[in-house]
Structures are given as C-alpha cells and as structure tokens.
Amino acid sequence: MFSSMFFTRFSLSRRFTSTLARSSLVRSKAQTQIAAIDALRPGPILIDTHNRAHDYLRISLTEKCNLRCFYCMPEEGIPLAPPSHSLTDDEVVRLASIFVRAGVTKIRLTGGEPTIRQGIVQLITRLNTLRQHGLQFIGMTSNGLVLHRYLQDLHKNGLTHVNLSLDTLDPFKFELITRRRGHSAVLKTLKQALSIPGLTVKLNMVVIRGLNDHEVLDFVELIKSSPLSVRMIEYMPFQGNKWDFKKMVPSSELLSTIKEHYSGVSRCSDALNDTARNYRIPGYAGSFGFISSMSDHFCATCNRLRLTSDGQIKVCLFDAKEVSLRDMMRGGATDEELLTLIKTCCPKNRQRFFPYPDLFVSPTDRNSSRWARHYSSNVAATRQPLSHIDAQGRASMVDVSDKTITSRSATAQGRIFLPRHAYDLIAPNSNVTLSLDPVIRKAQEKAKSKGDVFTVAQLAGIMGAKSTSRLIPLCHPLAISHIDVALTPEENTERLEFSVLCRATVRCRGSTGVEMEALTAVNVALLTVWDMLKATAGREMKIGDIFVTEKSGGAGGDFSRQARGEAGPPV
C-alpha cells in the first residue's frame, strides 16, 4: 500500500518536473524569438523634445499634379524642378528603409499626384518588403483621377489605405474648382476602392463657405451603406489663393449642422495621433470627421515626418526649414550617417508651429500645393533654413571655406517705368522739343545736363556689383572676372507704357554664387536712371520687376527663369 502510494507520487512528481522543464524551454525559445525580433526592429528612436514618437512618414513622389484646384495652384501650374532633382525609386526605398528601421510603422505616398509617377505599382511592391522590418501600413493620397487604373494591383502589392480628394458631388462645380474635367473618373475610383476587401478608404472634402458647404449633408449620406470615412477639412490660407476668413467654415459649425439633421451622433474613440475628430451616426456603416487645421489644430499629437520629392526632410508642413537627405545620400553617406542626420532633425520639431493668422503658405512651395490633402512640400530651388542666422538667432556669415571653387555666373534684370516726357529725354533717335513752360523746360535742361543717362547708369551698375560685399553686410567679397550691364529703352505706344530694361550678368570663379552682385548691379543702375531724371519725373517713376533670371555653377544646380515678355508697371 505504502509502496504503491510512493510510486504514484513519484510518477506525478516526475511528470510535473518534466512539464515545468518543457514550459521553461518553450518560454526560453519565445524569449529568444522576441529578442531576435527586437534586435531587428528597435523601439521608436525618432522622438522629439516634446516626447512625440514620429512613426508616420509621408513621402512625396512628384511635384506634378493633373488638376489645378483654385485654392492651391495657379491655373498655369508652377515651375518644375529638373527631373534629376527628384529621388529615384532606389533612393526612395533606401530612405524609407532607414526610417522604418528607426521606428516608422506607416508610410503614406503623396505628391502632387502620386499616380503620375511612372512605376508606381513596382514602387509599392518594393516598399511592401519593409514589413519584415516593422512597416505595418502603406497608404496613398490621390485625387482619384487615374487611380482606378492601378488600384487593384496596388492593393495586391501592399497598399492598405487610400485617401481620395473630392470637394463636390456636382460635376459642373468640380470643373470650376479643379479647372479640369474628371468628376466621373473620381467617382469610379471611389466605387472601386470601396469594393476591395481590406482596403481602408477615406474621402477628403475641403469645405468653402458659399461654394460647397451646402453639400456637407450629401457627403454624410455617402457613409450610410459604405464603410467610408468622410473627412471635412477647413479651408486654409495660401499666399496667392485669395483666402478669406469669411469663407472658412469652422468644424464646430459643420458639426452643429449635421446634428440638427441626425440624432444620436456620437464621437468615435480616435487614436492619439489622428488628425481628424471622427463621429458615427446610429445605423450608418461609415463615419465622418473633421480636420480642424484652423480652428482646433492638432500640433501637440502630431507624429508625422515628411520627405519631399527632391529628398528634403521636413518635420512640419508649415515649417520652411528643410534638410537635404538627397544631397547627403548622393555624396556617399552611409545609412548610419543618414539616420544620424534624421535623428538630429526630430528633436527640433516645435510643439506648436502654426501661427494663425499670420502664416500663409505659398502655392509655389512644391508639393505643399494640396495643404488640405496633406501633401508634402518642396520648392523649385531647394529651400534651406536661414543660412545667415546662427543657432542663437544672431547674424552670421556663412563659412564657404569647404565649398568647391567653380565657375559661376548669374543674370538679373529689372525695369524703371517712366512718363513719356522723361522717356523722350533718353530714348535714342528721339528729337526732344523743350517745353515752352519755363518750369518743365528748366527740369528738362537740368536732366540733359547730367550727361548720357545710359552710360552713367551702366558704369554705376558695374561699380555697384563690385561693391556688393561693402553694401550687403554678410556677402562675401569675390574676385569678379566679368560684369556686363545693359540698359534698353522699351516703348509700348498702344498701352502708353515707357520703361528702361536693365540686365546685368556677373561671372567669377569662387566658392559662392554671384546672384547678389547681379541684383545689386541692376538696382544701382536703375537708381542712377531715377536720380538723373528725378528733376523732370521724380514723382512719376517706378522701379520694379527685379529678379534673378538665371544662374549657373555651384551645388544648387543651374536654373533659368523665363522673364516677363511685356513691360508693365509693378503691381
């Protein structure tokens, strides 16, 4: 009896010990696997000084767009940077890989219009391979015009989220807003997107008072039977889009309107970093929300980083400061060096940047054209932080000792607009008859007594270019090799406009550009014309249209800006 009981307890003990051993082994293997995963993907390391983990990257694939929405882009479009400035597919994937390994879990592809970029399906496929390193979501923001051609393949190859932009359900009004046709194509894309299982679909609507605010309830009805998220975005100012505060409809007003028509509207449980405040209606399949960029900003919980199409990293849509990852990458930087640069950018992000009402974002800031659709931003000539200000905000001359000495040139131009009687005094082949009015006659004689206006102004422009570093405090003195200043009279008798065009070209071999020298030459030459004619036309002359038309040499690359064809007074 005792022997049997002892044997039973001994057997149970051995089984219990064996179970514990197996359990310990399983736990040990699990811990090893977890450690291996953690080693492949460390925790978030892109954290700013306000303890915000930046795990969301928006990549602009192109600055081009096939629409011309009036609130974000001029009808004629914007100047485009050379194709060589844009990131290649290999560069996009390499930078995306670095961000993902640093903790980014969501990537959204934007533009311009991302579907314009060639090979978009193949690029999504390559980005999808980053899931092994921790990437969880790949999204795209699109105007939907041609997306229906690629959507099935994009989803099969990794696309998980799509945000479509549509501001009206009226085809005629669509053409007024976008200056293009294509309303039916966007609706086709929306219908197709909602038919794809597992694809998260959101619809963005920019609400403008007096234009489409009466359609808000129609947009809400779209969520009745579809698992769609409709987001209403407050109209935001851009310099040049004739923004009017009266046209901005606060989200609180829109919510009140919706609640008047629907009972039981309730707030959704949004994620911490959601830009939209979302709501549900009982019995409706989808949801609606508001992106209140103007009346209720979401800066404090922002977790986004932006990579522009030319490889600049931006920590905030409204911050002009950009750092070029492209230049560093093309200069031979390693992944570790690029990550170090990225990490130095994140801590500098402000807790709140948007300083309404004083901030106006320029439509020529590339890829920021669709502010409301949260597109990335970029400019024709890469915009960098203020180069002549140090970390403490004090004036500081740029150190160019490490820059390569190359041949550099720049051309600038400007105009002085004159009344007819002053123009006749300096125009070639003009037989001026002195006025019989003694006051005017005296002024004419005084102006002519100063000598050849064009020759004096030309010499003054040359002297001005050579004196630039003494006139502009932080300009470097340069060994200028050539200065050409030319003044040309312009006459438009039909419009009764008379002007003098001044063009100045400056060349040198040096480590910094000569744009300032060319601009100084133009300004000084035109001021000299004004000084020599002020006795007869001092109250009527205007100087304007001064800008750099072209430059060459230097790391920033060459550019040429088309000058305005017809002369006209400055606005």
XYZ file of C-alpha atoms in Angstrom:
571
model
C 0.000 0.000 0.000
C 2.676 2.464 1.073
C 4.888 1.370 -1.828
C 2.067 1.956 -4.334
C 1.328 5.427 -2.942
C 5.017 6.350 -3.027
C 5.324 5.202 -6.641
C 2.248 7.221 -7.671
C 3.550 10.398 -6.004
C 6.975 9.830 -7.513
C 5.452 9.464 -11.009
C 3.361 12.615 -10.582
C 6.405 14.498 -9.373
C 8.445 13.387 -12.389
C 5.648 14.398 -14.769
C 5.287 17.777 -13.037
C 9.055 18.325 -13.237
C 9.043 17.336 -16.903
C 6.154 19.713 -17.612
C 7.983 22.542 -15.871
C 11.093 21.790 -17.910
C 9.144 21.806 -21.181
C 7.355 25.008 -20.154
C 10.682 26.623 -19.302
C 12.091 25.532 -22.654
C 9.101 26.968 -24.540
C 9.366 30.217 -22.579
C 13.093 30.377 -23.294
C 12.514 29.857 -27.030
C 9.783 32.505 -27.056
C 12.054 34.976 -25.276
C 14.809 34.219 -27.781
C 12.436 34.861 -30.694
C 11.189 38.098 -29.134
C 14.757 39.237 -28.570
C 15.580 38.430 -32.197
C 12.611 40.463 -33.398
C 13.547 43.340 -31.091
C 17.076 43.212 -32.434
C 15.795 43.528 -35.979
C 13.400 46.326 -35.062
C 14.345 48.534 -32.101
C 11.751 50.700 -30.414
C 10.914 54.170 -31.710
C 14.030 56.313 -31.801
C 12.666 59.318 -33.705
C 11.429 61.188 -30.640
C 11.363 64.968 -30.353
C 11.831 67.167 -27.308
C 8.075 67.044 -26.622
C 8.213 63.234 -26.332
C 6.344 62.671 -29.596
C 7.399 59.456 -31.355
C 7.477 60.047 -35.101
C 6.308 56.744 -36.584
C 4.472 58.115 -39.631
C 6.334 59.126 -42.816
C 4.755 60.956 -45.752
C 6.746 60.620 -48.972
C 6.042 62.953 -51.883
C 6.691 61.078 -55.125
C 6.287 64.016 -57.507
C 5.599 67.734 -57.577
C 3.340 67.373 -60.629
C -0.442 67.363 -60.462
C -3.062 66.765 -63.153
C -5.598 69.102 -61.520
C -5.458 72.853 -60.874
C -7.648 73.354 -57.806
C -8.082 77.102 -57.450
C -7.281 77.160 -53.730
C -3.871 75.555 -54.065
C -2.316 76.019 -57.508
C -2.279 78.640 -60.277
C -4.167 77.659 -63.421
C -0.932 77.651 -65.424
C 0.758 75.372 -62.875
C 4.088 76.019 -61.170
C 7.707 75.897 -62.379
C 9.057 72.376 -62.199
C 12.494 71.396 -60.969
C 14.738 69.361 -63.298
C 13.996 65.591 -63.181
C 17.478 64.967 -61.802
C 16.461 66.746 -58.587
C 13.809 64.120 -57.797
C 14.526 60.973 -55.829
C 14.858 57.768 -57.837
C 12.941 54.633 -56.844
C 16.112 53.185 -55.333
C 16.638 56.337 -53.273
C 13.004 56.344 -52.093
C 13.234 52.713 -50.971
C 16.600 53.231 -49.284
C 15.406 56.235 -47.272
C 12.113 54.508 -46.436
C 14.086 51.512 -45.134
C 16.138 53.771 -42.870
C 13.001 55.413 -41.465
C 11.274 52.049 -40.903
C 14.284 50.634 -39.072
C 14.131 53.772 -36.917
C 10.546 53.089 -35.832
C 8.274 54.277 -38.667
C 5.292 51.928 -38.993
C 3.188 53.802 -41.551
C 4.183 55.300 -44.908
C 1.840 57.446 -46.989
C 2.667 58.306 -50.604
C 1.641 61.777 -51.721
C 2.503 64.349 -54.376
C 1.482 66.432 -56.320
C -0.454 63.456 -57.586
C 1.432 60.219 -56.836
C -0.226 58.204 -59.620
C 1.545 60.416 -62.173
C 4.855 58.838 -61.221
C 5.876 56.022 -63.534
C 6.297 52.587 -61.974
C 4.049 53.323 -59.000
C 2.955 49.657 -58.666
C 6.537 48.410 -58.661
C 7.490 51.010 -56.056
C 4.656 49.907 -53.748
C 5.822 46.317 -54.186
C 9.340 47.233 -53.101
C 8.116 49.232 -50.110
C 5.980 46.276 -49.064
C 9.155 44.243 -48.440
C 9.849 46.554 -45.480
C 7.134 44.798 -43.487
C 9.808 42.383 -42.253
C 11.443 45.353 -40.540
C 8.258 46.650 -38.881
C 6.283 48.543 -41.545
C 2.571 47.923 -40.955
C 0.671 50.242 -43.306
C 1.184 51.734 -46.778
C -1.239 54.498 -47.720
C -1.728 56.867 -50.622
C -3.394 60.255 -51.005
C -4.773 60.797 -54.508
C -7.197 62.960 -56.442
C -8.543 59.703 -57.900
C -8.433 60.854 -61.498
C -6.465 57.856 -62.811
C -6.070 55.752 -59.678
C -8.747 53.271 -60.812
C -6.273 52.036 -63.449
C -3.832 50.809 -60.811
C -5.843 50.319 -57.636
C -6.351 46.552 -57.790
C -2.655 45.928 -58.443
C -1.598 48.448 -55.821
C -3.718 46.715 -53.187
C -2.446 43.261 -54.170
C 1.121 44.500 -53.796
C 0.782 46.128 -50.388
C -1.437 49.235 -50.412
C -3.599 49.224 -47.271
C -5.080 52.744 -47.131
C -6.252 55.234 -49.734
C -7.405 58.814 -49.194
C -9.326 60.338 -52.098
C -9.827 64.071 -52.559
C -13.246 65.223 -53.758
C -14.725 68.617 -52.869
C -18.096 68.387 -54.609
C -20.638 65.890 -55.910
C -21.618 68.298 -58.702
C -19.722 67.627 -61.992
C -20.056 71.250 -63.120
C -18.758 72.594 -59.830
C -15.914 70.042 -59.963
C -14.665 71.719 -63.157
C -14.928 75.149 -61.515
C -12.846 74.022 -58.519
C -10.245 71.903 -60.316
C -10.199 73.699 -63.694
C -10.259 70.224 -65.229
C -12.769 67.544 -66.147
C -12.818 64.144 -64.496
C -15.583 64.052 -61.888
C -16.905 60.699 -63.131
C -13.393 59.209 -63.023
C -13.021 60.122 -59.350
C -16.400 58.555 -58.522
C -15.335 55.441 -60.441
C -12.195 55.212 -58.311
C -14.231 55.681 -55.117
C -16.648 52.910 -56.088
C -13.790 50.578 -56.968
C -11.927 51.332 -53.738
C -14.998 50.527 -51.621
C -15.371 47.183 -53.418
C -11.890 45.951 -52.439
C -11.968 43.909 -49.204
C -9.423 45.026 -46.619
C -8.723 48.437 -48.184
C -9.330 51.362 -45.814
C -10.938 54.228 -47.742
C -11.247 57.874 -46.697
C -12.711 60.806 -48.629
C -11.357 64.321 -48.070
C -13.570 67.347 -48.719
C -12.293 70.919 -48.423
C -15.261 72.976 -47.232
C -15.574 76.559 -48.519
C -18.466 78.763 -47.482
C -20.725 79.743 -50.342
C -19.210 77.153 -52.669
C -19.775 73.643 -51.349
C -20.746 73.960 -47.671
C -24.361 73.159 -48.580
C -23.166 69.713 -49.799
C -21.964 68.591 -46.373
C -25.117 66.564 -45.669
C -24.875 64.946 -49.108
C -21.350 63.818 -48.271
C -22.546 62.440 -44.930
C -25.114 60.336 -46.782
C -22.260 58.590 -48.592
C -21.423 56.726 -45.363
C -24.923 55.322 -44.920
C -24.256 51.985 -46.581
C -20.496 52.114 -47.183
C -17.617 51.622 -44.718
C -16.262 55.000 -45.760
C -14.715 57.766 -43.652
C -15.638 61.236 -44.917
C -13.391 63.980 -43.552
C -14.317 67.662 -43.882
C -11.289 69.934 -43.970
C -11.250 73.587 -43.017
C -10.283 75.968 -45.812
C -6.737 77.144 -45.136
C -4.859 80.213 -46.406
C -2.111 80.120 -49.003
C -0.408 83.206 -50.301
C -1.991 83.845 -53.653
C -5.216 81.843 -53.199
C -7.243 84.930 -52.161
C -8.148 83.280 -48.879
C -10.913 84.976 -46.956
C -11.670 84.212 -43.326
C -15.373 84.557 -44.131
C -15.113 81.560 -46.486
C -13.696 79.300 -43.786
C -16.379 77.183 -42.094
C -15.299 76.080 -38.578
C -15.761 72.389 -37.865
C -17.918 73.226 -34.844
C -20.420 74.890 -37.180
C -20.446 71.890 -39.502
C -20.974 69.515 -36.577
C -23.936 71.569 -35.370
C -25.480 71.431 -38.843
C -25.085 67.657 -39.002
C -26.509 67.142 -35.506
C -29.603 69.133 -36.482
C -30.351 66.548 -39.182
C -29.198 63.336 -37.479
C -29.968 62.122 -33.984
C -27.634 60.110 -31.816
C -24.398 61.416 -33.348
C -21.557 60.186 -31.138
C -17.826 60.741 -31.001
C -15.600 57.847 -32.044
C -12.692 56.654 -29.948
C -9.885 58.114 -32.047
C -6.257 57.104 -31.878
C -3.913 59.533 -30.134
C -2.310 60.758 -33.349
C -5.414 61.053 -35.545
C -5.671 64.376 -37.349
C -9.444 64.041 -37.643
C -12.087 64.110 -34.915
C -14.442 61.326 -36.015
C -18.145 60.707 -35.374
C -20.717 57.999 -36.039
C -24.437 58.006 -36.797
C -26.538 55.079 -35.497
C -27.291 52.631 -38.301
C -24.694 54.083 -40.699
C -21.874 51.878 -41.955
C -19.186 54.550 -42.122
C -18.073 57.595 -40.166
C -17.494 61.297 -40.710
C -14.928 63.616 -39.200
C -13.259 66.999 -39.236
C -9.687 68.082 -39.831
C -9.717 71.391 -37.987
C -6.362 72.805 -39.033
C -7.565 76.369 -38.454
C -9.963 76.324 -35.518
C -8.613 73.400 -33.488
C -5.094 72.428 -34.506
C -3.605 69.028 -33.670
C 0.064 70.000 -33.329
C 0.508 68.543 -29.846
C -0.087 64.967 -31.014
C 1.496 65.187 -34.468
C 3.644 62.149 -35.271
C 4.407 62.906 -38.921
C 7.608 63.402 -40.832
C 7.681 64.493 -44.456
C 10.066 63.621 -47.250
C 9.733 65.857 -50.308
C 10.108 64.584 -53.858
C 13.622 66.038 -54.041
C 14.735 64.374 -50.824
C 14.288 67.116 -48.223
C 13.131 66.098 -44.751
C 10.517 68.348 -43.123
C 9.425 67.906 -39.536
C 6.381 70.143 -40.019
C 4.232 71.037 -43.021
C 4.300 74.706 -42.011
C 7.986 74.942 -41.196
C 10.101 76.265 -44.071
C 13.207 74.546 -42.720
C 14.301 71.551 -44.781
C 17.398 69.360 -44.706
C 18.565 67.569 -47.851
C 18.919 63.815 -47.417
C 19.285 63.516 -51.198
C 22.455 65.583 -51.364
C 23.987 63.721 -48.443
C 22.999 60.357 -49.934
C 24.363 61.220 -53.371
C 27.523 62.436 -51.700
C 28.229 58.910 -50.490
C 26.758 58.948 -46.965
C 26.160 55.611 -45.247
C 22.780 54.579 -43.815
C 24.135 55.258 -40.317
C 25.165 58.789 -41.295
C 21.753 59.452 -42.861
C 19.998 58.153 -39.738
C 22.149 60.407 -37.565
C 21.063 63.411 -39.642
C 17.402 62.356 -39.426
C 17.659 61.957 -35.660
C 19.129 65.444 -35.296
C 16.122 66.920 -37.138
C 13.407 65.348 -34.981
C 14.264 66.899 -31.593
C 13.979 70.366 -33.157
C 10.298 69.943 -34.017
C 8.146 72.512 -32.264
C 5.212 71.550 -30.100
C 3.087 74.024 -31.994
C 4.149 75.688 -35.203
C 1.040 77.031 -36.935
C 0.930 80.749 -36.022
C -2.512 81.620 -37.442
C -3.431 84.143 -38.691
C -0.006 85.314 -39.866
C 1.154 82.187 -41.685
C 0.475 81.930 -45.404
C 1.937 79.034 -47.323
C 2.985 79.871 -50.879
C 1.468 77.807 -53.699
C 4.913 77.757 -55.299
C 6.168 75.671 -52.384
C 6.153 72.449 -54.350
C 4.156 69.512 -53.156
C 2.509 71.604 -50.441
C 0.001 72.686 -53.020
C -2.679 70.430 -51.579
C -2.417 71.514 -47.961
C -5.809 70.082 -47.222
C -4.898 66.700 -48.591
C -1.704 66.781 -46.509
C 0.677 66.583 -49.408
C 4.365 67.003 -48.869
C 6.143 70.225 -49.671
C 9.155 71.247 -51.661
C 10.307 74.227 -53.681
C 11.801 74.786 -57.096
C 15.164 75.696 -55.681
C 15.617 73.686 -52.507
C 14.635 75.842 -49.595
C 17.027 75.591 -46.638
C 16.898 77.109 -43.155
C 18.058 80.743 -42.934
C 21.734 80.472 -43.762
C 22.853 83.769 -42.237
C 21.427 83.148 -38.755
C 23.211 81.092 -36.110
C 21.613 78.813 -33.507
C 21.056 81.786 -31.188
C 19.316 83.834 -33.889
C 22.227 86.227 -34.441
C 23.547 87.363 -37.806
C 26.364 85.126 -39.026
C 28.389 84.985 -42.240
C 28.254 81.604 -43.986
C 31.504 79.645 -43.893
C 32.341 78.771 -47.518
C 35.865 77.533 -46.902
C 34.872 73.919 -47.595
C 32.918 74.669 -50.758
C 34.309 73.774 -54.158
C 35.676 76.619 -56.268
C 33.840 76.569 -59.613
C 32.930 78.898 -62.458
C 29.753 80.725 -61.508
C 27.515 83.228 -63.249
C 24.216 84.958 -62.632
C 21.969 87.272 -64.613
C 19.396 89.610 -63.109
C 17.041 92.137 -64.602
C 14.712 94.954 -63.607
C 12.812 97.923 -65.038
C 12.187 101.553 -64.358
C 8.842 102.828 -65.655
C 8.822 106.411 -66.951
C 6.345 109.036 -68.119
C 6.551 109.863 -71.831
C 8.296 113.222 -71.408
C 11.116 111.619 -69.367
C 11.429 108.693 -71.745
C 11.855 111.057 -74.699
C 14.853 112.676 -72.994
C 16.854 109.421 -73.021
C 15.439 107.360 -75.878
C 17.762 107.074 -78.894
C 16.703 108.858 -82.084
C 14.301 110.981 -80.098
C 14.195 114.610 -81.164
C 13.056 116.264 -77.978
C 11.472 119.655 -78.223
C 11.986 121.530 -74.999
C 8.762 122.679 -73.366
C 7.661 126.286 -73.550
C 6.632 126.036 -69.913
C 9.598 127.542 -68.052
C 9.327 125.137 -65.109
C 9.236 121.986 -67.292
C 11.861 123.429 -69.619
C 14.208 124.053 -66.704
C 13.719 120.463 -65.464
C 14.402 119.078 -68.945
C 17.556 121.113 -69.306
C 18.754 120.016 -65.872
C 18.153 116.349 -66.708
C 20.019 116.594 -70.020
C 22.878 118.496 -68.439
C 23.786 115.463 -66.354
C 25.064 113.693 -69.449
C 24.405 110.370 -71.128
C 21.994 108.644 -68.762
C 22.608 105.120 -70.064
C 26.404 105.375 -69.915
C 26.388 106.770 -66.389
C 23.867 104.172 -65.225
C 25.912 101.381 -66.827
C 29.070 102.478 -65.026
C 27.142 102.834 -61.774
C 25.808 99.270 -62.144
C 29.316 97.903 -62.676
C 30.606 99.782 -59.635
C 27.630 98.568 -57.619
C 28.333 94.924 -58.451
C 31.967 95.316 -57.359
C 30.847 96.992 -54.118
C 28.231 94.396 -53.122
C 30.158 92.985 -50.164
C 30.576 96.513 -48.766
C 26.875 97.310 -49.179
C 25.361 93.996 -48.008
C 26.919 93.123 -44.628
C 27.075 89.321 -44.886
C 28.022 88.972 -48.560
C 31.453 87.535 -49.297
C 33.965 89.651 -51.262
C 34.530 87.915 -54.601
C 37.164 88.114 -57.311
C 34.741 89.034 -60.104
C 36.038 88.212 -63.574
C 33.336 89.853 -65.705
C 30.422 92.288 -65.368
C 28.067 93.217 -68.187
C 25.346 95.822 -67.633
C 22.994 96.750 -70.473
C 20.110 99.235 -70.475
C 17.464 99.045 -73.195
C 14.610 101.526 -73.704
C 11.185 99.907 -74.157
C 8.164 101.586 -75.689
C 4.589 100.332 -75.896
C 2.618 103.095 -77.590
C -0.640 101.137 -77.564
C -0.598 100.867 -73.785
C 1.203 104.192 -73.375
C 3.897 102.485 -71.291
C 7.538 103.506 -71.384
C 10.357 101.864 -69.499
C 14.040 101.020 -69.408
C 15.049 97.390 -69.043
C 18.329 96.731 -67.225
C 20.062 93.349 -67.465
C 23.244 92.534 -65.589
C 25.416 89.433 -65.865
C 28.228 88.727 -63.403
C 30.821 85.933 -63.590
C 33.553 84.686 -61.278
C 35.445 81.631 -60.124
C 34.686 81.158 -56.490
C 33.073 79.153 -53.709
C 29.787 81.079 -53.599
C 27.367 82.456 -56.175
C 27.133 85.915 -57.724
C 23.349 86.421 -57.683
C 23.670 89.253 -55.169
C 26.233 91.030 -57.353
C 23.927 90.813 -60.384
C 20.948 92.080 -58.372
C 22.999 94.920 -56.903
C 24.149 95.977 -60.388
C 20.550 96.169 -61.617
C 19.326 98.076 -58.575
C 22.157 100.625 -58.643
C 21.837 101.164 -62.403
C 18.088 101.773 -62.181
C 18.508 104.060 -59.174
C 21.007 106.045 -61.220
C 18.459 106.459 -64.014
C 15.946 107.634 -61.422
C 18.455 110.101 -59.963
C 19.336 111.567 -63.363
C 15.669 112.048 -64.321
C 14.205 112.986 -60.951
C 14.109 116.672 -61.795
C 11.606 116.055 -64.554
C 9.804 112.880 -63.386
C 10.665 112.237 -59.746
C 7.038 111.821 -58.707
C 6.049 109.502 -61.545
C 8.840 106.951 -61.992
C 8.585 103.434 -60.557
C 11.232 100.730 -60.223
C 10.182 97.085 -60.210
C 10.291 93.615 -61.780
C 13.735 92.935 -60.284
C 14.717 89.267 -60.086
C 17.394 86.731 -60.993
C 16.641 85.274 -64.415
C 19.341 82.600 -64.498
C 22.354 81.236 -62.685
C 24.924 78.519 -63.224
C 27.576 76.795 -61.128
C 27.511 75.694 -57.507
C 25.944 72.784 -55.620
C 22.447 74.184 -56.002
C 22.486 73.487 -59.729
C 21.622 75.673 -62.698
C 18.293 77.307 -63.348
C 16.696 79.642 -65.844
C 13.592 81.669 -65.167
C 11.539 82.944 -68.073
C 11.296 86.699 -67.959
C 8.038 88.537 -68.429
C 7.520 89.395 -72.083
C 5.670 92.689 -71.891
C 6.667 95.649 -69.840
C 4.126 96.904 -67.378
C 4.043 98.873 -64.150
C 4.713 96.931 -60.956
C 1.683 95.872 -59.002
